[in-house]
Amino acid sequence: MRSEEPRRGADHNVMREVNRSLVLALVKEGGPVSRASIARSTTLAKPTVSAIVDELIAEGLVREIGPGSTAVSGGRPPILLEFNARSQLVAGVHIGARRTTIAIGDAAGEEVARRELPTPRDDPGEALRLVATEVRAAIAAAGLETARLAAVGAVLPGLTDFHTGVCLLAPNLGWRDVPVRETLAAELDAPVYVHNAGQAAAVAENLEGAGDRAGDLALLYAGTGLSAGILSDGRVFHGVGGTAGEIGHNAVPGNDEPCNCGKVGCLETVASGPAIVRAVHRALAAGGTSSLAVQDSFDARDVTAAARAGDRLAAAAIADVGARLGLAASWLINAYNPALVVVGGGLAAIGDLLLDPLRAAVARHALAPALRGVEIRASVLGPDAEVRGAVLLALQHSETYYRVVFRA
Ligand SMILES: [Zn+2]
């Protein structure tokens, strides 16, 4: 519409986009449907519906599946349409500290292929090229074409800048300022969206897990480190530098533990998996007794097992970290007023030993009106949250599919 003045053109395009997503949503959720029934449900003119449907068919998003049963009017049976989810693919890549998981999803988010490999230990560029090779192989093994790849979600265990697609710092990988988006986009010839694990887990839990599509959700991602994924109306809140949610690096007064980020006294040094282990060591050094005292080395999982077997010192170390996480949750509740706080990351698996003291600390610290009605739940998706989040974020960033998949 080049001849029209810009304002009018913009309105026209918006209307066209709205009508298009209405039609697409009807085919996806109400299908198989006919053009006539779309026109009835949307109150759009039949020629408008036909034009949109032709366009969607040409793009491969919708296909004709032949005539339905005899029309009510007794005329020719209408041609039925259905959504072609396989017309476009997305790839979700979760590069974890130890394992890398790749999931290929269709345009409706359904997984069509998955593979897992040990996280490559090569230099970051080489590692990303290897991951891209695996993405292509996963698509090929499913009998599909890489050319259909519409978007890639890449999820990393560390500080990421969504806007530049750079992994700023991932101590577990030894990565600093790695251009993840640039490298993967060049390899896969598709737009790449880079998030940290907490953001991805928040999106996945919201849509498919503990979140019940609450939309306004805060996820506390507690594992080796601590971060938060903040969702507003289902979308990740990124901040101007893309680092929003890094609550683990808020300083706790009186804490002088050095942190991976280079600063001292960060919350994650006393509210994470390593913090549980340090709490046990401190209690043992202070003369406490525990079944863990005879072990040369132990991790948060061993401490959890000991606590479940009745080891009081182990249970107290977990409760201490739980209370610190509750403090973090109270900050999120006061700052963002979410409908729901989900506890995710590796520590979520500890369960009530961690969550009971966490909830008690929230009740102590959060502002009453902000806390009203807020539920605190553990992750439902467990170790699947990050890669599912990667798939869903790739879909979410392809606007058309956002409306199809994420429409309530
Ligand atoms: Zn820090």
mmCIF file of C-alpha atoms and ligand atoms in Angstrom:
data_model
loop_
_atom_site.group_PDB
_atom_site.id
_atom_site.type_symbol
_atom_site.label_atom_id
_atom_site.label_comp_id
_atom_site.label_asym_id
_atom_site.label_seq_id
_atom_site.Cartn_x
_atom_site.Cartn_y
_atom_site.Cartn_z
ATOM 1 C CA MET A 1 0.000 0.000 0.000
ATOM 2 C CA ARG A 2 2.761 2.397 -0.937
ATOM 3 C CA SER A 3 0.320 4.965 -2.379
ATOM 4 C CA GLU A 4 -1.431 5.366 0.973
ATOM 5 C CA GLU A 5 -0.172 7.775 3.581
ATOM 6 C CA PRO A 6 1.840 6.011 6.309
ATOM 7 C CA ARG A 7 -0.722 6.305 9.101
ATOM 8 C CA ARG A 8 -3.503 4.739 7.090
ATOM 9 C CA GLY A 9 -1.143 2.064 5.825
ATOM 10 C CA ALA A 10 -0.131 1.176 9.364
ATOM 11 C CA ASP A 11 -3.770 0.839 10.429
ATOM 12 C CA HIS A 12 -4.498 -1.287 7.407
ATOM 13 C CA ASN A 13 -1.563 -3.578 8.176
ATOM 14 C CA VAL A 14 -2.582 -3.903 11.799
ATOM 15 C CA MET A 15 -6.142 -4.851 10.821
ATOM 16 C CA ARG A 16 -4.860 -7.306 8.283
ATOM 17 C CA GLU A 17 -2.540 -8.878 10.872
ATOM 18 C CA VAL A 18 -5.359 -9.073 13.435
ATOM 19 C CA ASN A 19 -7.734 -10.699 10.931
ATOM 20 C CA ARG A 20 -5.022 -13.077 9.839
ATOM 21 C CA SER A 21 -4.302 -14.218 13.388
ATOM 22 C CA LEU A 22 -8.049 -14.587 14.067
ATOM 23 C CA VAL A 23 -8.403 -16.888 11.072
ATOM 24 C CA LEU A 24 -5.223 -18.799 11.906
ATOM 25 C CA ALA A 25 -6.316 -19.263 15.530
ATOM 26 C CA LEU A 26 -9.697 -20.616 14.414
ATOM 27 C CA VAL A 27 -8.121 -23.117 12.047
ATOM 28 C CA LYS A 28 -5.641 -24.208 14.710
ATOM 29 C CA GLU A 29 -8.059 -24.509 17.622
ATOM 30 C CA GLY A 30 -11.377 -25.133 15.910
ATOM 31 C CA GLY A 31 -10.135 -27.124 12.943
ATOM 32 C CA PRO A 32 -10.908 -28.758 10.650
ATOM 33 C CA VAL A 33 -13.118 -25.841 9.587
ATOM 34 C CA SER A 34 -14.499 -24.476 6.331
ATOM 35 C CA ARG A 35 -14.055 -20.962 4.938
ATOM 36 C CA ALA A 36 -17.788 -20.338 5.472
ATOM 37 C CA SER A 37 -17.692 -21.327 9.129
ATOM 38 C CA ILE A 38 -14.624 -19.089 9.664
ATOM 39 C CA ALA A 39 -16.569 -16.200 8.145
ATOM 40 C CA ARG A 40 -19.511 -16.914 10.466
ATOM 41 C CA SER A 41 -17.351 -17.160 13.619
ATOM 42 C CA THR A 42 -15.261 -14.083 12.875
ATOM 43 C CA THR A 43 -18.023 -12.009 11.152
ATOM 44 C CA LEU A 44 -15.396 -11.217 8.494
ATOM 45 C CA ALA A 45 -16.579 -10.913 4.882
ATOM 46 C CA LYS A 46 -16.238 -14.164 2.910
ATOM 47 C CA PRO A 47 -13.835 -12.648 0.320
ATOM 48 C CA THR A 48 -11.623 -11.379 3.174
ATOM 49 C CA VAL A 49 -11.540 -14.853 4.716
ATOM 50 C CA SER A 50 -10.798 -16.451 1.335
ATOM 51 C CA ALA A 51 -7.928 -14.052 0.672
ATOM 52 C CA ILE A 52 -6.383 -14.733 4.081
ATOM 53 C CA VAL A 53 -6.834 -18.500 3.706
ATOM 54 C CA ASP A 54 -5.205 -18.437 0.251
ATOM 55 C CA GLU A 55 -2.248 -16.592 1.742
ATOM 56 C CA LEU A 56 -1.952 -19.071 4.641
ATOM 57 C CA ILE A 57 -2.153 -21.999 2.221
ATOM 58 C CA ALA A 58 0.553 -20.444 0.036
ATOM 59 C CA GLU A 59 2.785 -20.125 3.117
ATOM 60 C CA GLY A 60 2.108 -23.734 4.051
ATOM 61 C CA LEU A 61 0.608 -22.829 7.439
ATOM 62 C CA VAL A 62 -2.848 -24.109 6.492
ATOM 63 C CA ARG A 63 -3.809 -26.946 4.173
ATOM 64 C CA GLU A 64 -6.989 -28.223 2.586
ATOM 65 C CA ILE A 65 -7.994 -31.723 3.657
ATOM 66 C CA GLY A 66 -10.902 -32.266 1.255
ATOM 67 C CA PRO A 67 -14.663 -31.967 1.571
ATOM 68 C CA GLY A 68 -16.524 -32.354 4.852
ATOM 69 C CA SER A 69 -19.920 -34.043 5.231
ATOM 70 C CA THR A 70 -22.884 -32.649 3.300
ATOM 71 C CA ALA A 71 -23.539 -28.997 4.072
ATOM 72 C CA VAL A 72 -26.533 -28.178 6.282
ATOM 73 C CA SER A 73 -28.089 -26.242 3.411
ATOM 74 C CA GLY A 74 -27.918 -29.355 1.281
ATOM 75 C CA GLY A 75 -25.424 -27.779 -1.157
ATOM 76 C CA ARG A 76 -21.931 -28.878 -2.056
ATOM 77 C CA PRO A 77 -19.945 -30.033 1.010
ATOM 78 C CA PRO A 78 -17.381 -27.374 1.960
ATOM 79 C CA ILE A 79 -13.628 -27.945 1.701
ATOM 80 C CA LEU A 80 -12.204 -28.302 5.206
ATOM 81 C CA LEU A 81 -8.982 -26.631 6.336
ATOM 82 C CA GLU A 82 -6.504 -27.647 8.988
ATOM 83 C CA PHE A 83 -3.420 -26.114 10.591
ATOM 84 C CA ASN A 84 -0.177 -27.533 9.245
ATOM 85 C CA ALA A 85 2.034 -27.506 12.317
ATOM 86 C CA ARG A 86 4.935 -29.153 10.460
ATOM 87 C CA SER A 87 5.152 -26.217 8.045
ATOM 88 C CA GLN A 88 7.678 -24.524 10.301
ATOM 89 C CA LEU A 89 10.130 -25.789 12.881
ATOM 90 C CA VAL A 90 11.849 -24.265 15.877
ATOM 91 C CA ALA A 91 14.911 -25.524 17.717
ATOM 92 C CA GLY A 92 15.428 -25.267 21.450
ATOM 93 C CA VAL A 93 18.999 -25.634 22.668
ATOM 94 C CA HIS A 94 19.856 -25.875 26.355
ATOM 95 C CA ILE A 95 23.590 -25.808 26.950
ATOM 96 C CA GLY A 96 23.935 -26.995 30.538
ATOM 97 C CA ALA A 97 27.041 -27.206 32.682
ATOM 98 C CA ARG A 98 27.340 -30.937 31.897
ATOM 99 C CA ARG A 99 24.690 -31.908 29.337
ATOM 100 C CA THR A 100 23.404 -30.163 26.239
ATOM 101 C CA THR A 101 19.831 -30.906 25.152
ATOM 102 C CA ILE A 102 18.413 -30.103 21.732
ATOM 103 C CA ALA A 103 14.681 -30.256 21.064
ATOM 104 C CA ILE A 104 13.034 -29.632 17.701
ATOM 105 C CA GLY A 105 9.448 -28.400 17.886
ATOM 106 C CA ASP A 106 6.801 -27.803 15.240
ATOM 107 C CA ALA A 107 4.812 -24.574 14.842
ATOM 108 C CA ALA A 108 2.443 -25.686 17.600
ATOM 109 C CA GLY A 109 5.302 -26.363 20.009
ATOM 110 C CA GLU A 110 4.993 -30.132 19.833
ATOM 111 C CA GLU A 111 8.336 -31.872 20.013
ATOM 112 C CA VAL A 112 9.301 -33.815 16.893
ATOM 113 C CA ALA A 113 12.907 -34.688 17.786
ATOM 114 C CA ARG A 114 15.292 -34.528 20.694
ATOM 115 C CA ARG A 115 18.924 -35.354 21.309
ATOM 116 C CA GLU A 116 21.305 -35.085 24.216
ATOM 117 C CA LEU A 117 25.062 -34.897 24.307
ATOM 118 C CA PRO A 118 27.767 -34.043 26.821
ATOM 119 C CA THR A 119 28.319 -30.268 26.673
ATOM 120 C CA PRO A 120 31.281 -29.803 24.306
ATOM 121 C CA ARG A 121 34.407 -28.685 26.128
ATOM 122 C CA ASP A 122 36.006 -27.106 23.039
ATOM 123 C CA ASP A 123 36.423 -23.352 22.757
ATOM 124 C CA PRO A 124 33.002 -21.623 22.719
ATOM 125 C CA GLY A 125 32.898 -21.029 18.949
ATOM 126 C CA GLU A 126 33.750 -24.660 18.232
ATOM 127 C CA ALA A 127 31.230 -25.857 20.849
ATOM 128 C CA LEU A 128 28.443 -23.781 19.269
ATOM 129 C CA ARG A 129 29.270 -25.052 15.782
ATOM 130 C CA LEU A 130 29.068 -28.611 17.096
ATOM 131 C CA VAL A 131 25.671 -27.843 18.675
ATOM 132 C CA ALA A 132 24.473 -26.429 15.325
ATOM 133 C CA THR A 133 25.595 -29.622 13.581
ATOM 134 C CA GLU A 134 23.541 -31.626 16.083
ATOM 135 C CA VAL A 135 20.491 -29.406 15.449
ATOM 136 C CA ARG A 136 20.753 -30.069 11.710
ATOM 137 C CA ALA A 137 21.233 -33.792 12.347
ATOM 138 C CA ALA A 138 18.201 -33.944 14.664
ATOM 139 C CA ILE A 139 16.005 -32.290 12.013
ATOM 140 C CA ALA A 140 17.317 -34.569 9.267
ATOM 141 C CA ALA A 141 16.827 -37.687 11.416
ATOM 142 C CA ALA A 142 13.161 -36.712 11.834
ATOM 143 C CA GLY A 143 12.834 -36.625 8.050
ATOM 144 C CA LEU A 144 12.401 -32.839 7.976
ATOM 145 C CA GLU A 145 14.305 -29.999 6.303
ATOM 146 C CA THR A 146 16.555 -27.454 8.012
ATOM 147 C CA ALA A 147 15.125 -24.870 5.586
ATOM 148 C CA ARG A 148 11.906 -24.965 7.638
ATOM 149 C CA LEU A 149 13.700 -23.737 10.753
ATOM 150 C CA ALA A 150 11.923 -20.475 11.684
ATOM 151 C CA ALA A 151 13.663 -19.658 14.975
ATOM 152 C CA VAL A 152 16.168 -20.982 17.502
ATOM 153 C CA GLY A 153 15.998 -20.544 21.279
ATOM 154 C CA ALA A 154 19.390 -20.849 22.994
ATOM 155 C CA VAL A 155 19.517 -21.164 26.771
ATOM 156 C CA LEU A 156 22.703 -20.815 28.811
ATOM 157 C CA PRO A 157 23.676 -21.284 32.442
ATOM 158 C CA GLY A 158 24.855 -17.775 33.228
ATOM 159 C CA LEU A 159 24.564 -14.097 32.535
ATOM 160 C CA THR A 160 23.113 -13.411 29.081
ATOM 161 C CA ASP A 161 22.241 -10.241 27.187
ATOM 162 C CA PHE A 162 19.040 -10.895 25.259
ATOM 163 C CA HIS A 163 19.419 -7.778 23.135
ATOM 164 C CA THR A 164 22.856 -8.636 21.747
ATOM 165 C CA GLY A 165 22.583 -12.416 22.068
ATOM 166 C CA VAL A 166 25.878 -12.538 23.942
ATOM 167 C CA CYS A 167 26.631 -14.869 26.840
ATOM 168 C CA LEU A 168 28.327 -12.375 29.165
ATOM 169 C CA LEU A 169 29.547 -14.821 31.787
ATOM 170 C CA ALA A 170 28.982 -18.542 32.376
ATOM 171 C CA PRO A 171 31.477 -19.709 35.006
ATOM 172 C CA ASN A 172 30.326 -23.345 34.661
ATOM 173 C CA LEU A 173 31.268 -23.316 30.979
ATOM 174 C CA GLY A 174 34.242 -20.992 31.324
ATOM 175 C CA TRP A 175 32.545 -18.635 28.821
ATOM 176 C CA ARG A 176 32.848 -14.872 28.814
ATOM 177 C CA ASP A 177 31.454 -12.494 26.158
ATOM 178 C CA VAL A 178 30.597 -15.271 23.710
ATOM 179 C CA PRO A 179 28.507 -14.134 20.662
ATOM 180 C CA VAL A 180 26.036 -17.029 20.826
ATOM 181 C CA ARG A 181 23.393 -15.473 18.602
ATOM 182 C CA GLU A 182 25.831 -14.468 15.885
ATOM 183 C CA THR A 183 27.511 -17.878 15.764
ATOM 184 C CA LEU A 184 24.341 -20.003 15.790
ATOM 185 C CA ALA A 185 22.486 -17.712 13.358
ATOM 186 C CA ALA A 186 25.343 -17.985 10.864
ATOM 187 C CA GLU A 187 25.334 -21.777 11.186
ATOM 188 C CA LEU A 188 21.576 -22.344 11.100
ATOM 189 C CA ASP A 189 20.388 -19.447 8.952
ATOM 190 C CA ALA A 190 17.538 -18.593 11.348
ATOM 191 C CA PRO A 191 16.986 -15.915 14.006
ATOM 192 C CA VAL A 192 18.396 -16.946 17.405
ATOM 193 C CA TYR A 193 17.066 -15.778 20.779
ATOM 194 C CA VAL A 194 19.401 -16.088 23.755
ATOM 195 C CA HIS A 195 18.138 -16.370 27.337
ATOM 196 C CA ASN A 196 19.460 -17.609 30.631
ATOM 197 C CA ALA A 197 18.180 -20.802 32.223
ATOM 198 C CA GLY A 198 15.966 -19.012 34.762
ATOM 199 C CA GLN A 199 14.118 -17.048 32.082
ATOM 200 C CA ALA A 200 13.581 -20.196 30.009
ATOM 201 C CA ALA A 201 12.366 -22.190 32.999
ATOM 202 C CA ALA A 202 9.918 -19.389 33.876
ATOM 203 C CA VAL A 203 8.368 -19.470 30.389
ATOM 204 C CA ALA A 204 8.138 -23.273 30.377
ATOM 205 C CA GLU A 205 6.633 -23.524 33.873
ATOM 206 C CA ASN A 206 4.142 -20.784 33.022
ATOM 207 C CA LEU A 207 2.852 -22.491 29.903
ATOM 208 C CA GLU A 208 3.308 -26.172 30.640
ATOM 209 C CA GLY A 209 4.210 -26.621 34.297
ATOM 210 C CA ALA A 210 3.510 -25.218 37.751
ATOM 211 C CA GLY A 211 2.486 -21.788 36.442
ATOM 212 C CA ASP A 212 -1.028 -22.580 35.169
ATOM 213 C CA ARG A 213 -0.550 -19.802 32.566
ATOM 214 C CA ALA A 214 -0.590 -17.218 35.342
ATOM 215 C CA GLY A 215 1.223 -14.769 33.038
ATOM 216 C CA ASP A 216 2.649 -12.656 35.867
ATOM 217 C CA LEU A 217 5.063 -15.139 37.341
ATOM 218 C CA ALA A 218 8.431 -15.050 39.073
ATOM 219 C CA LEU A 219 10.659 -18.097 38.976
ATOM 220 C CA LEU A 220 13.513 -18.435 41.413
ATOM 221 C CA TYR A 221 16.168 -20.497 39.646
ATOM 222 C CA ALA A 222 18.306 -22.064 42.339
ATOM 223 C CA GLY A 223 21.115 -24.469 41.539
ATOM 224 C CA THR A 224 24.842 -23.855 41.218
ATOM 225 C CA GLY A 225 23.905 -20.178 41.255
ATOM 226 C CA LEU A 226 20.758 -18.144 41.788
ATOM 227 C CA SER A 227 18.795 -16.031 39.329
ATOM 228 C CA ALA A 228 15.176 -15.173 38.646
ATOM 229 C CA GLY A 229 12.981 -15.286 35.548
ATOM 230 C CA ILE A 230 10.370 -12.533 35.695
ATOM 231 C CA LEU A 231 7.342 -12.791 33.408
ATOM 232 C CA SER A 232 4.894 -9.998 32.753
ATOM 233 C CA ASP A 233 1.824 -11.191 30.858
ATOM 234 C CA GLY A 234 3.773 -14.285 29.823
ATOM 235 C CA ARG A 235 6.725 -12.355 28.409
ATOM 236 C CA VAL A 236 10.232 -12.270 29.886
ATOM 237 C CA PHE A 237 11.168 -8.939 31.439
ATOM 238 C CA HIS A 238 14.686 -8.310 30.072
ATOM 239 C CA GLY A 239 15.684 -4.814 31.155
ATOM 240 C CA VAL A 240 17.708 -2.375 29.070
ATOM 241 C CA GLY A 241 20.931 -4.415 29.166
ATOM 242 C CA GLY A 242 19.143 -7.751 29.023
ATOM 243 C CA THR A 243 20.305 -8.833 32.477
ATOM 244 C CA ALA A 244 17.105 -8.324 34.530
ATOM 245 C CA GLY A 245 16.468 -10.977 37.164
ATOM 246 C CA GLU A 246 20.045 -11.499 38.366
ATOM 247 C CA ILE A 247 18.867 -11.434 41.967
ATOM 248 C CA GLY A 248 21.632 -13.801 43.084
ATOM 249 C CA HIS A 249 24.149 -10.975 42.847
ATOM 250 C CA ASN A 250 22.290 -8.672 45.216
ATOM 251 C CA ALA A 251 24.530 -8.129 48.219
ATOM 252 C CA VAL A 252 23.555 -9.517 51.617
ATOM 253 C CA PRO A 253 24.897 -7.272 54.390
ATOM 254 C CA GLY A 254 27.345 -9.084 56.680
ATOM 255 C CA ASN A 255 28.226 -11.718 54.075
ATOM 256 C CA ASP A 256 31.877 -11.675 52.963
ATOM 257 C CA GLU A 257 31.894 -14.779 50.764
ATOM 258 C CA PRO A 258 33.565 -14.138 47.347
ATOM 259 C CA CYS A 259 31.284 -14.692 44.339
ATOM 260 C CA ASN A 260 31.856 -16.014 40.793
ATOM 261 C CA CYS A 261 30.888 -12.581 39.450
ATOM 262 C CA GLY A 262 33.968 -11.013 41.081
ATOM 263 C CA LYS A 263 32.111 -9.247 43.857
ATOM 264 C CA VAL A 264 31.814 -10.185 47.524
ATOM 265 C CA GLY A 265 28.759 -11.013 49.617
ATOM 266 C CA CYS A 266 26.315 -11.887 46.838
ATOM 267 C CA LEU A 267 23.076 -13.652 47.828
ATOM 268 C CA GLU A 268 23.887 -16.723 45.702
ATOM 269 C CA THR A 269 26.943 -17.468 47.860
ATOM 270 C CA VAL A 270 24.508 -18.231 50.710
ATOM 271 C CA ALA A 271 21.458 -19.340 48.673
ATOM 272 C CA SER A 272 22.478 -22.051 46.172
ATOM 273 C CA GLY A 273 23.672 -25.661 45.979
ATOM 274 C CA PRO A 274 27.293 -24.792 46.889
ATOM 275 C CA ALA A 275 25.916 -22.679 49.768
ATOM 276 C CA ILE A 276 24.265 -25.791 51.256
ATOM 277 C CA VAL A 277 27.616 -27.607 51.151
ATOM 278 C CA ARG A 278 29.409 -24.622 52.730
ATOM 279 C CA ALA A 279 26.761 -24.438 55.486
ATOM 280 C CA VAL A 280 27.451 -28.097 56.351
ATOM 281 C CA HIS A 281 31.219 -27.481 56.435
ATOM 282 C CA ARG A 282 30.721 -24.456 58.706
ATOM 283 C CA ALA A 283 28.509 -26.441 61.103
ATOM 284 C CA LEU A 284 31.001 -29.328 61.184
ATOM 285 C CA ALA A 285 33.888 -26.926 61.833
ATOM 286 C CA ALA A 286 31.881 -25.475 64.722
ATOM 287 C CA GLY A 287 31.777 -28.949 66.299
ATOM 288 C CA GLY A 288 28.474 -30.219 64.977
ATOM 289 C CA THR A 289 27.927 -33.928 64.350
ATOM 290 C CA SER A 290 26.651 -35.377 61.106
ATOM 291 C CA SER A 291 26.784 -38.539 59.015
ATOM 292 C CA LEU A 292 28.464 -36.346 56.378
ATOM 293 C CA ALA A 293 31.547 -35.809 58.593
ATOM 294 C CA VAL A 294 33.095 -39.128 57.470
ATOM 295 C CA GLN A 295 32.799 -38.272 53.738
ATOM 296 C CA ASP A 296 35.755 -36.664 51.956
ATOM 297 C CA SER A 297 33.552 -34.683 49.690
ATOM 298 C CA PHE A 298 29.800 -34.301 49.243
ATOM 299 C CA ASP A 299 27.410 -32.197 47.205
ATOM 300 C CA ALA A 300 23.930 -30.764 47.779
ATOM 301 C CA ARG A 301 22.390 -34.098 46.734
ATOM 302 C CA ASP A 302 24.342 -35.967 49.422
ATOM 303 C CA VAL A 303 23.281 -33.382 51.999
ATOM 304 C CA THR A 304 19.640 -33.853 50.937
ATOM 305 C CA ALA A 305 19.926 -37.647 51.214
ATOM 306 C CA ALA A 306 21.438 -37.290 54.700
ATOM 307 C CA ALA A 307 18.708 -34.856 55.771
ATOM 308 C CA ARG A 308 16.008 -37.239 54.539
ATOM 309 C CA ALA A 309 17.641 -40.019 56.550
ATOM 310 C CA GLY A 310 17.267 -37.909 59.685
ATOM 311 C CA ASP A 311 20.592 -36.046 59.819
ATOM 312 C CA ARG A 312 19.727 -32.860 61.728
ATOM 313 C CA LEU A 313 22.813 -30.886 60.791
ATOM 314 C CA ALA A 314 22.144 -31.574 57.096
ATOM 315 C CA ALA A 315 18.479 -30.569 57.494
ATOM 316 C CA ALA A 316 19.497 -27.341 59.242
ATOM 317 C CA ALA A 317 21.922 -26.457 56.409
ATOM 318 C CA ILE A 318 19.109 -26.908 53.873
ATOM 319 C CA ALA A 319 16.669 -24.927 56.037
ATOM 320 C CA ASP A 320 19.212 -22.102 56.277
ATOM 321 C CA VAL A 321 19.497 -21.899 52.497
ATOM 322 C CA GLY A 322 15.701 -22.246 52.206
ATOM 323 C CA ALA A 323 15.266 -19.197 54.435
ATOM 324 C CA ARG A 324 17.700 -17.192 52.280
ATOM 325 C CA LEU A 325 15.782 -18.226 49.172
ATOM 326 C CA GLY A 326 12.613 -17.102 50.953
ATOM 327 C CA LEU A 327 14.231 -13.709 51.466
ATOM 328 C CA ALA A 328 14.946 -13.574 47.719
ATOM 329 C CA ALA A 329 11.341 -14.591 46.983
ATOM 330 C CA SER A 330 10.062 -11.793 49.231
ATOM 331 C CA TRP A 331 12.118 -9.287 47.186
ATOM 332 C CA LEU A 332 10.553 -10.622 43.989
ATOM 333 C CA ILE A 333 7.055 -10.494 45.490
ATOM 334 C CA ASN A 334 7.492 -6.931 46.746
ATOM 335 C CA ALA A 335 9.166 -5.699 43.556
ATOM 336 C CA TYR A 336 7.000 -7.405 40.925
ATOM 337 C CA ASN A 337 3.773 -8.457 42.679
ATOM 338 C CA PRO A 338 3.530 -11.775 40.739
ATOM 339 C CA ALA A 339 0.512 -14.098 40.929
ATOM 340 C CA LEU A 340 2.832 -17.003 41.550
ATOM 341 C CA VAL A 341 6.397 -17.793 42.589
ATOM 342 C CA VAL A 342 7.839 -21.023 41.209
ATOM 343 C CA VAL A 343 10.999 -22.517 42.670
ATOM 344 C CA GLY A 344 13.021 -24.095 39.867
ATOM 345 C CA GLY A 345 16.571 -25.210 39.148
ATOM 346 C CA GLY A 346 18.318 -28.195 40.710
ATOM 347 C CA LEU A 347 17.405 -27.287 44.308
ATOM 348 C CA ALA A 348 13.649 -27.529 43.605
ATOM 349 C CA ALA A 349 13.996 -31.328 43.811
ATOM 350 C CA ILE A 350 14.827 -31.077 47.537
ATOM 351 C CA GLY A 351 11.120 -30.462 48.195
ATOM 352 C CA ASP A 352 9.577 -29.556 51.547
ATOM 353 C CA LEU A 353 12.903 -29.646 53.456
ATOM 354 C CA LEU A 354 13.742 -26.524 51.451
ATOM 355 C CA LEU A 355 10.282 -25.153 50.648
ATOM 356 C CA ASP A 356 8.860 -25.078 54.193
ATOM 357 C CA PRO A 357 11.568 -22.727 55.537
ATOM 358 C CA LEU A 358 11.373 -20.795 52.259
ATOM 359 C CA ARG A 359 7.626 -20.223 52.689
ATOM 360 C CA ALA A 360 8.103 -19.265 56.351
ATOM 361 C CA ALA A 361 10.698 -16.642 55.379
ATOM 362 C CA VAL A 362 8.396 -15.253 52.681
ATOM 363 C CA ALA A 363 5.584 -14.903 55.224
ATOM 364 C CA ARG A 364 8.028 -13.064 57.508
ATOM 365 C CA HIS A 365 9.511 -10.689 54.931
ATOM 366 C CA ALA A 366 7.000 -9.992 52.137
ATOM 367 C CA LEU A 367 4.643 -7.045 52.229
ATOM 368 C CA ALA A 368 1.136 -8.271 53.133
ATOM 369 C CA PRO A 369 -0.786 -6.687 50.201
ATOM 370 C CA ALA A 370 1.841 -7.928 47.705
ATOM 371 C CA LEU A 371 1.708 -11.416 49.215
ATOM 372 C CA ARG A 372 -2.103 -11.723 49.167
ATOM 373 C CA GLY A 373 -3.075 -14.786 47.143
ATOM 374 C CA VAL A 374 0.518 -15.509 46.044
ATOM 375 C CA GLU A 375 1.304 -19.208 45.898
ATOM 376 C CA ILE A 376 4.796 -20.634 46.094
ATOM 377 C CA ARG A 377 5.151 -23.845 44.151
ATOM 378 C CA ALA A 378 7.982 -26.171 43.183
ATOM 379 C CA SER A 379 8.844 -26.751 39.512
ATOM 380 C CA VAL A 380 6.728 -29.420 37.810
ATOM 381 C CA LEU A 381 8.908 -29.828 34.714
ATOM 382 C CA GLY A 382 12.157 -30.534 36.613
ATOM 383 C CA PRO A 383 15.228 -30.897 34.370
ATOM 384 C CA ASP A 384 13.019 -30.530 31.253
ATOM 385 C CA ALA A 385 12.144 -26.900 32.009
ATOM 386 C CA GLU A 386 15.157 -25.277 30.338
ATOM 387 C CA VAL A 387 14.928 -27.016 26.965
ATOM 388 C CA ARG A 388 11.135 -26.700 26.825
ATOM 389 C CA GLY A 389 11.611 -23.025 27.611
ATOM 390 C CA ALA A 390 14.106 -22.766 24.744
ATOM 391 C CA VAL A 391 11.520 -24.213 22.317
ATOM 392 C CA LEU A 392 8.697 -22.030 23.642
ATOM 393 C CA LEU A 393 10.844 -18.877 23.568
ATOM 394 C CA ALA A 394 11.774 -19.547 19.942
ATOM 395 C CA LEU A 395 8.040 -19.820 19.170
ATOM 396 C CA GLN A 396 7.180 -16.822 21.294
ATOM 397 C CA HIS A 397 9.572 -14.609 19.367
ATOM 398 C CA SER A 398 8.032 -15.567 16.020
ATOM 399 C CA GLU A 399 5.060 -13.216 16.382
ATOM 400 C CA THR A 400 2.562 -15.062 14.220
ATOM 401 C CA TYR A 401 3.077 -18.246 16.154
ATOM 402 C CA TYR A 402 2.947 -16.402 19.418
ATOM 403 C CA ARG A 403 -0.694 -15.587 18.731
ATOM 404 C CA VAL A 404 -1.436 -19.125 17.668
ATOM 405 C CA VAL A 405 0.311 -20.971 20.439
ATOM 406 C CA PHE A 406 0.061 -18.587 23.349
ATOM 407 C CA ARG A 407 -3.448 -17.258 22.900
ATOM 408 C CA ALA A 408 -5.334 -18.095 26.116
HETATM 409 ZN ZN ZN B 1 27.901 -12.226 42.527
#
